[in-house]
Short mmCIF file of C-alpha atoms in Angstrom, two decimals:
data_model
loop_
_atom_site.label_atom_id
_atom_site.label_comp_id
_atom_site.label_asym_id
_atom_site.label_seq_id
_atom_site.Cartn_x
_atom_site.Cartn_y
_atom_site.Cartn_z
CA MET A 1 -21.65 58.93 40.59
CA SER A 2 -23.01 61.96 42.35
CA GLN A 3 -25.06 61.93 45.67
CA ALA A 4 -28.41 62.81 43.53
CA GLU A 5 -27.88 59.42 41.35
CA ALA A 6 -27.24 57.22 44.31
CA PRO A 7 -29.78 54.20 45.00
CA ASN A 8 -32.28 55.01 47.24
CA PRO A 9 -33.32 52.05 49.08
CA HIS A 10 -36.78 53.08 50.33
CA ARG A 11 -37.85 53.96 46.80
CA ARG A 12 -36.48 50.77 45.64
CA ARG A 13 -38.52 48.97 48.20
CA ALA A 14 -41.71 50.92 47.68
CA GLU A 15 -41.38 50.43 43.84
CA ALA A 16 -41.04 46.67 44.53
CA GLY A 17 -43.72 46.71 47.14
CA LEU A 18 -46.13 48.58 44.15
CA GLY A 19 -44.86 45.75 41.56
CA ALA A 20 -46.00 43.19 43.94
CA ALA A 21 -49.34 44.45 44.47
CA MET A 22 -50.26 45.18 40.61
CA ALA A 23 -49.21 41.37 40.39
CA VAL A 24 -51.60 40.52 43.01
CA LEU A 25 -54.06 42.30 41.55
CA LEU A 26 -53.82 41.61 38.05
CA GLY A 27 -53.75 38.02 39.15
CA LEU A 28 -56.85 38.51 41.39
CA GLY A 29 -58.48 39.98 38.18
CA LEU A 30 -57.09 36.92 35.89
CA TRP A 31 -58.64 34.38 38.31
CA GLN A 32 -61.93 36.28 38.80
CA GLY A 33 -62.38 36.46 34.81
CA VAL A 34 -61.65 32.91 34.23
CA ALA A 35 -63.87 31.70 37.28
CA ALA A 36 -66.74 33.81 35.48
CA MET A 37 -66.34 32.56 31.91
CA ALA A 38 -66.47 29.25 33.33
CA THR A 39 -69.96 29.60 34.86
CA PRO A 40 -72.80 27.80 33.55
CA GLN A 41 -74.48 31.02 33.32
CA ALA A 42 -71.59 32.47 31.06
CA ALA A 43 -71.38 29.44 28.92
CA ARG A 44 -75.61 29.83 28.11
CA ARG A 45 -74.88 33.37 27.55
CA LEU A 46 -71.91 32.93 25.11
CA ALA A 47 -73.57 30.25 23.21
CA PRO A 48 -75.49 31.94 20.58
CA THR A 49 -72.67 34.15 20.18
CA LEU A 50 -69.71 31.84 19.12
CA ASN A 51 -69.59 32.12 15.29
CA SER A 52 -67.86 34.70 13.11
CA GLU A 53 -70.93 36.43 12.43
CA ALA A 54 -71.78 37.75 15.71
CA LEU A 55 -67.89 37.99 16.39
CA LEU A 56 -67.48 40.44 13.69
CA ALA A 57 -70.76 42.07 14.66
CA GLY A 58 -69.42 42.67 17.92
CA ARG A 59 -72.02 40.72 19.54
CA THR A 60 -69.42 38.13 20.97
CA ALA A 61 -67.52 41.06 23.00
CA ALA A 62 -70.71 42.38 24.23
CA ALA A 63 -71.63 39.29 25.97
CA VAL A 64 -68.16 38.74 27.50
CA ASN A 65 -68.60 42.27 28.93
CA GLN A 66 -71.74 41.24 30.12
CA VAL A 67 -70.28 37.94 31.89
CA MET A 68 -67.64 39.92 33.41
CA ALA A 69 -69.85 42.81 35.04
CA GLN A 70 -72.60 40.39 36.21
CA ASP A 71 -70.90 36.88 36.91
CA LEU A 72 -67.51 37.57 39.02
CA PRO A 73 -67.32 35.21 41.63
CA VAL A 74 -66.24 37.94 43.86
CA ASP A 75 -69.34 40.29 43.43
CA GLY A 76 -71.40 38.44 45.70
CA LEU A 77 -69.11 38.82 48.20
CA LEU A 78 -68.65 42.50 47.64
CA ARG A 79 -72.20 42.83 47.54
CA ALA A 80 -73.11 41.00 51.09
CA ALA A 81 -70.24 42.87 52.37
CA GLY A 82 -72.17 46.07 51.42
CA GLY A 83 -75.58 44.86 52.47
CA VAL A 84 -74.08 44.11 56.02
CA LEU A 85 -72.47 47.44 56.49
CA ARG A 86 -75.78 49.40 55.32
CA TRP A 87 -77.93 47.38 57.85
CA LYS A 88 -75.50 47.19 60.80
CA ILE A 89 -74.14 50.58 60.71
CA PHE A 90 -76.79 52.55 59.41
CA GLY A 91 -79.71 50.24 59.81
CA SER A 92 -80.74 50.68 56.23
CA GLY A 93 -82.29 48.40 53.68
CA GLY A 94 -81.10 50.21 50.77
CA PRO A 95 -82.77 51.79 47.95
CA THR A 96 -85.51 49.14 47.34
CA VAL A 97 -86.39 48.17 51.32
CA ALA A 98 -87.77 49.82 53.84
CA PRO A 99 -87.03 48.61 57.28
CA GLY A 100 -90.05 48.65 59.66
CA CYS A 101 -90.09 47.35 63.53
CA GLY A 102 -89.27 44.24 64.88
CA ASP A 103 -87.31 43.08 61.81
CA TRP A 104 -90.36 43.89 59.72
CA LEU A 105 -89.24 44.95 55.73
CA PHE A 106 -91.11 46.61 53.41
CA LEU A 107 -90.50 47.10 49.44
CA THR A 108 -90.28 50.59 48.70
CA GLU A 109 -92.27 50.31 45.46
CA GLU A 110 -95.14 49.91 47.72
CA LEU A 111 -94.50 53.40 49.53
CA ARG A 112 -93.55 55.68 46.97
CA PRO A 113 -95.68 58.10 45.12
CA TRP A 114 -95.72 57.85 41.20
CA GLY A 115 -97.27 61.05 40.61
CA ALA A 116 -99.49 62.02 37.59
CA GLU A 117 -98.14 59.26 35.25
CA GLY A 118 -99.39 56.64 38.11
CA GLN A 119 -102.56 57.90 38.12
CA ALA A 120 -102.98 57.46 34.27
CA ALA A 121 -101.57 54.22 34.22
CA MET A 122 -103.81 52.96 37.08
CA ALA A 123 -107.12 54.53 35.14
CA ARG A 124 -105.44 52.60 31.77
CA ARG A 125 -105.21 49.31 33.64
CA ALA A 126 -108.64 49.77 34.89
CA GLU A 127 -109.85 50.38 31.53
CA LEU A 128 -108.21 46.96 30.13
CA LEU A 129 -109.73 45.30 32.82
CA ALA A 130 -113.18 46.41 32.19
CA ARG A 131 -112.90 45.42 28.16
CA VAL A 132 -111.66 42.06 29.33
CA ALA A 133 -114.65 41.65 31.43
CA ARG A 134 -116.73 42.54 28.58
CA LEU A 135 -115.01 40.18 26.24
CA LEU A 136 -115.01 37.03 28.58
CA ALA A 137 -118.90 37.82 29.46
CA ALA A 138 -119.69 37.55 25.77
CA ARG A 139 -118.33 34.33 25.50
CA ASP A 140 -119.88 33.41 29.11
CA ILE A 141 -116.71 32.86 30.87
CA ALA A 142 -117.02 34.75 34.65
CA LEU A 143 -114.16 36.80 35.20
CA GLN A 144 -112.91 37.25 39.35
CA VAL A 145 -110.50 39.97 39.54
CA VAL A 146 -108.68 39.87 42.87
CA LEU A 147 -107.01 42.97 44.56
CA VAL A 148 -104.11 41.84 46.90
CA PRO A 149 -103.55 44.24 49.53
CA ASP A 150 -99.91 46.15 49.90
CA LYS A 151 -98.26 44.41 52.82
CA ALA A 152 -97.32 47.97 53.98
CA ARG A 153 -101.43 48.79 54.36
CA ALA A 154 -102.27 45.16 55.41
CA ALA A 155 -99.30 45.15 58.44
CA ALA A 156 -99.55 48.70 58.77
CA PRO A 157 -98.68 48.28 62.68
CA MET A 158 -95.12 47.07 61.60
CA ARG A 159 -93.90 50.00 59.35
CA CYS A 160 -93.28 52.12 62.49
CA GLY A 161 -92.22 55.06 60.55
CA ALA A 162 -91.59 53.87 57.27
CA PRO A 163 -93.50 56.17 55.28
CA TYR A 164 -96.42 55.56 53.39
CA SER A 165 -97.45 58.04 50.47
CA ALA A 166 -100.89 59.48 50.43
CA GLU A 167 -101.05 58.22 46.97
CA SER A 168 -100.18 54.70 47.85
CA GLU A 169 -102.91 55.20 50.98
CA ALA A 170 -105.57 56.03 48.27
CA ARG A 171 -104.39 53.88 45.47
CA GLY A 172 -106.18 50.35 46.60
CA PRO A 173 -109.35 52.37 47.28
CA GLY A 174 -109.30 54.41 43.86
CA PHE A 175 -109.11 51.11 41.76
CA VAL A 176 -112.14 49.63 43.58
CA ARG A 177 -114.19 52.78 42.80
CA LEU A 178 -112.97 52.73 39.14
CA LEU A 179 -113.83 49.15 38.79
CA ALA A 180 -117.04 49.44 40.34
CA GLY A 181 -120.09 48.21 38.31
CA GLN A 182 -117.96 47.14 35.48
CA VAL A 183 -115.82 44.00 37.09
CA PRO A 184 -116.28 41.58 39.78
CA LEU A 185 -113.75 42.46 42.17
CA LEU A 186 -112.53 41.22 45.44
CA ASP A 187 -110.66 43.63 47.60
CA LEU A 188 -108.82 41.21 50.26
CA THR A 189 -108.08 44.18 52.67
CA PRO A 190 -110.98 43.26 54.86
CA VAL A 191 -109.97 39.78 54.48
CA LEU A 192 -106.04 40.27 55.46
CA GLY A 193 -105.90 43.64 57.07
CA PRO A 194 -107.50 42.84 60.57
CA GLU A 195 -104.89 40.36 61.06
CA GLY A 196 -102.31 41.48 58.52
CA PRO A 197 -99.01 40.90 60.74
CA SER A 198 -99.72 37.39 61.27
CA LEU A 199 -100.63 36.86 57.61
CA PHE A 200 -97.52 38.09 55.49
CA TYR A 201 -94.24 37.09 55.67
CA ARG A 202 -91.96 39.75 57.80
CA THR A 203 -88.88 39.21 55.16
CA ASP A 204 -90.64 38.71 52.11
CA THR A 205 -92.96 40.74 49.99
CA HIS A 206 -95.86 38.20 49.95
CA TRP A 207 -98.58 36.81 51.97
CA ASN A 208 -97.37 33.74 54.31
CA GLN A 209 -99.19 30.18 54.01
CA ASP A 210 -102.10 31.28 56.30
CA GLY A 211 -102.65 34.18 54.55
CA ALA A 212 -102.77 32.40 51.26
CA ARG A 213 -105.25 30.40 53.06
CA ARG A 214 -107.58 32.89 54.21
CA ALA A 215 -107.46 34.56 50.67
CA ALA A 216 -108.29 31.46 48.73
CA GLU A 217 -111.48 30.74 51.25
CA ALA A 218 -112.71 34.16 50.40
CA ILE A 219 -112.08 33.78 46.76
CA VAL A 220 -113.93 30.48 46.26
CA ALA A 221 -116.84 32.23 48.13
CA THR A 222 -117.55 34.87 45.21
CA LEU A 223 -117.28 31.99 42.40
CA PRO A 224 -120.08 31.16 40.58
CA ALA A 225 -122.36 27.77 41.53
CA GLY A 226 -122.78 25.02 38.95
CA LEU A 227 -118.99 24.20 39.14
CA ALA A 228 -117.74 20.70 39.36
CA ARG A 229 -116.48 20.54 43.12
CA ASP A 230 -116.18 16.94 43.49
CA THR A 231 -111.96 16.33 44.00
CA ALA A 232 -110.81 16.40 47.72
CA PHE A 233 -107.56 17.71 48.29
CA ARG A 234 -105.24 16.96 51.29
CA THR A 235 -102.68 19.54 52.56
CA SER A 236 -99.55 17.83 54.55
CA ARG A 237 -97.18 20.16 56.88
CA ALA A 238 -93.58 19.07 56.91
CA ALA A 239 -92.77 17.99 60.32
CA GLU A 240 -89.09 20.28 60.43
CA GLU A 241 -89.80 23.87 60.66
CA THR A 242 -87.52 25.56 58.20
CA ALA A 243 -86.21 29.03 57.31
CA LEU A 244 -87.52 31.12 54.33
CA VAL A 245 -84.96 33.29 53.34
CA GLY A 246 -87.47 36.12 51.84
CA ASP A 247 -86.80 38.14 48.60
CA LEU A 248 -86.30 41.43 50.68
CA LEU A 249 -83.28 39.84 52.12
CA ARG A 250 -82.09 38.84 48.72
CA LEU A 251 -82.78 42.66 47.51
CA MET A 252 -80.64 43.80 50.32
CA SER A 253 -77.94 41.16 49.40
CA LEU A 254 -78.48 39.63 52.70
CA ASP A 255 -79.53 35.94 51.68
CA GLN A 256 -76.42 34.31 51.74
CA VAL A 257 -75.09 35.81 55.36
CA PRO A 258 -75.20 34.62 59.03
CA ASP A 259 -78.49 35.29 60.82
CA ALA A 260 -76.75 37.41 63.03
CA LEU A 261 -75.63 39.90 60.38
CA ARG A 262 -79.35 40.30 59.22
CA PRO A 263 -82.98 40.69 60.10
CA ARG A 264 -84.34 37.24 60.94
CA PRO A 265 -85.87 35.14 58.40
CA ASP A 266 -89.29 34.17 58.63
CA ARG A 267 -89.60 30.36 59.88
CA GLN A 268 -92.80 27.93 58.68
CA HIS A 269 -93.66 24.09 58.39
CA VAL A 270 -93.80 24.33 54.56
CA GLU A 271 -97.42 23.02 53.20
CA THR A 272 -98.01 20.83 50.32
CA THR A 273 -101.72 20.19 48.77
CA GLU A 274 -102.43 17.13 46.45
CA PRO A 275 -105.28 15.04 45.51
CA ALA A 276 -106.57 13.33 48.53
CA GLU A 277 -107.15 10.00 46.24
CA ALA A 278 -104.92 9.62 43.47
CA GLU A 279 -106.88 8.19 40.45
CA GLU A 280 -106.06 5.29 38.25
CA SER A 281 -105.28 6.18 34.78
CA SER A 282 -103.53 5.10 31.71
CA ILE A 283 -100.85 6.64 29.70
CA LEU A 284 -103.48 7.39 27.08
CA ASP A 285 -105.94 8.89 29.67
CA GLU A 286 -105.94 12.55 29.21
CA ALA A 287 -106.26 14.86 32.52
CA PRO A 288 -109.50 16.67 32.73
CA VAL A 289 -109.42 20.34 31.83
CA PRO A 290 -109.96 22.56 34.58
CA GLU A 291 -112.74 24.67 34.49
CA VAL A 292 -111.08 27.62 36.71
CA VAL A 293 -107.85 29.21 35.61
CA LEU A 294 -105.69 31.27 37.90
CA ILE A 295 -103.60 34.20 36.34
CA GLY A 296 -101.54 36.56 38.30
CA SER A 297 -97.90 37.44 40.10
CA SER A 298 -96.01 35.65 42.30
CA PHE A 299 -98.41 35.91 44.90
CA SER A 300 -100.03 32.92 43.28
CA ARG A 301 -96.76 31.29 43.02
CA ASN A 302 -96.10 31.57 46.71
CA ALA A 303 -97.18 30.05 50.22
CA ASN A 304 -98.94 27.16 48.47
CA PHE A 305 -101.93 29.69 47.41
CA ASP A 306 -102.82 27.41 44.78
CA GLY A 307 -103.35 24.67 46.82
CA ALA A 308 -104.91 26.47 49.32
CA LEU A 309 -107.49 27.38 46.33
CA GLN A 310 -107.93 24.04 44.75
CA GLN A 311 -108.34 22.54 48.49
CA ALA A 312 -110.81 25.34 49.32
CA LEU A 313 -113.00 24.58 45.91
CA SER A 314 -112.64 21.18 45.81
CA ALA A 315 -111.84 21.30 42.18
CA PRO A 316 -108.29 21.44 40.26
CA VAL A 317 -107.12 24.98 39.18
CA GLY A 318 -104.96 25.55 36.11
CA ASN A 319 -102.20 28.05 37.74
CA LEU A 320 -100.85 30.02 34.84
CA SER A 321 -99.68 32.61 37.14
CA ARG A 322 -96.32 34.21 36.31
CA ALA A 323 -93.76 35.49 38.81
CA GLY A 324 -92.69 39.06 38.23
CA GLY A 325 -95.65 39.39 35.79
CA GLY A 326 -97.21 42.43 37.28
CA PHE A 327 -100.70 43.48 36.32
CA ALA A 328 -100.52 41.91 32.90
CA GLY A 329 -97.75 39.58 32.30
CA ALA A 330 -99.90 36.23 32.92
CA ALA A 331 -102.88 37.60 31.04
CA ARG A 332 -100.78 38.58 28.20
CA ASP A 333 -99.16 34.72 28.36
CA PHE A 334 -102.90 33.29 28.93
CA PHE A 335 -104.87 34.65 26.11
CA GLY A 336 -101.96 34.01 23.78
CA SER A 337 -101.91 30.39 24.66
CA PRO A 338 -103.43 27.34 22.80
CA ALA A 339 -104.95 26.85 26.48
CA TRP A 340 -107.15 29.95 25.71
CA ARG A 341 -107.79 29.34 22.13
CA GLU A 342 -108.82 25.73 22.44
CA THR A 343 -110.01 24.88 26.15
CA PRO A 344 -111.32 28.32 27.58
CA PRO A 345 -112.11 28.11 31.24
CA ARG A 346 -115.47 28.79 32.80
CA VAL A 347 -114.08 30.79 35.59
CA LEU A 348 -110.98 33.40 35.28
CA VAL A 349 -109.44 34.57 38.57
CA TRP A 350 -107.11 37.21 37.90
CA GLU A 351 -104.73 38.09 40.83
CA VAL A 352 -103.49 41.40 40.94
CA PRO A 353 -101.16 43.22 43.55
CA GLU A 354 -102.58 46.68 44.70
CA ARG A 355 -98.53 48.12 44.69
CA VAL A 356 -98.34 47.42 40.61
CA LEU A 357 -101.42 49.41 39.68
CA ASN A 358 -100.07 52.56 39.13
CA GLN A 359 -96.47 51.70 37.94
CA PRO A 360 -95.45 52.92 34.70
CA LEU A 361 -97.35 50.92 31.96
CA ASN A 362 -95.11 48.38 29.96
CA ALA A 363 -94.74 45.94 27.29
CA ASP A 364 -97.09 43.37 28.75
CA ASP A 365 -99.85 46.48 29.18
CA ALA A 366 -99.26 47.16 25.25
CA ALA A 367 -99.36 43.53 24.10
CA LEU A 368 -102.77 42.93 26.23
CA ALA A 369 -104.28 46.45 24.87
CA ALA A 370 -103.33 45.08 21.35
CA TRP A 371 -104.66 41.71 21.68
CA LEU A 372 -108.01 43.22 22.88
CA ASP A 373 -108.15 45.40 20.03
CA GLY A 374 -107.42 42.78 17.59
CA GLN A 375 -110.45 40.92 18.96
CA ALA A 376 -112.50 43.70 18.28
CA ARG A 377 -112.16 43.47 14.69
#
């Protein structure tokens, strides 16, 4: 054997090491894939595709690919590691969260401009609200629109350099002008703004329990007289203060990491509202239909807002709001429901977050417009 053909021990060790590393990586990948496919989420996603038709059409493979792309067990760990690095090294909240000062966080959706498309979208939504108001008035149903200011507006002193665009600054006042004389509108900016930093969560996009209660009291003061206000409600506070890991921490992938590695979570005594006296009833009794129905966004689902509204009103409120519903999601659901067709309310409270007004129009807006067109025929 020539010298050129003699075995190289260093090369052999390198090849053996590479082979071992590849085996570890393949084993890790196999473990991740099996673990992902065994989760309840994967089972729900795959169940509709476990048939020959779906297999031949490629839907089964697509579902498997989706599971492998989104449900790998290590994915959350990698996201958390990236979130910690981004926050601790660069002081960044990522593309969807803008840090202020004192561990205050803001949603970049509130801060950014949307341009001409945004102005057109806001005008279209004002038009839809005006059409709904006219339709409800014709049926002797009162409408009260409630505009919730941006957290970045209400807690402006805590932005500390987080940029709030000129378009965002003008958005709320501009919407108020668009609806003037057409729709009963309560702008909560004067209600929440003076004490904004104490009425919103630091690490969440929503008002806190004090803010929700302040908003509820202001809304009830605008509702028409003559409602049956004969049900007392009682609000209790949990004895133990607990942490609220806000949605902004989740967007930063910091919801599952130790507090030392993230902005400190909010803390609160969770409040719960219920009727002061349980009414005696049989299984055949039907609960009275609420005269007031609430539709809106996640603001109406957070911080015991609907409980505070019922207590301030001394009457039950049907909460048909939808988390993630934006401007028209809950309205689309409500106007297409048996509740609207069979037992319409006397008063409809429509809560609208300021930040959604000039976002691009979506399927919910189109569906609401189509429903209104159908009512006009």
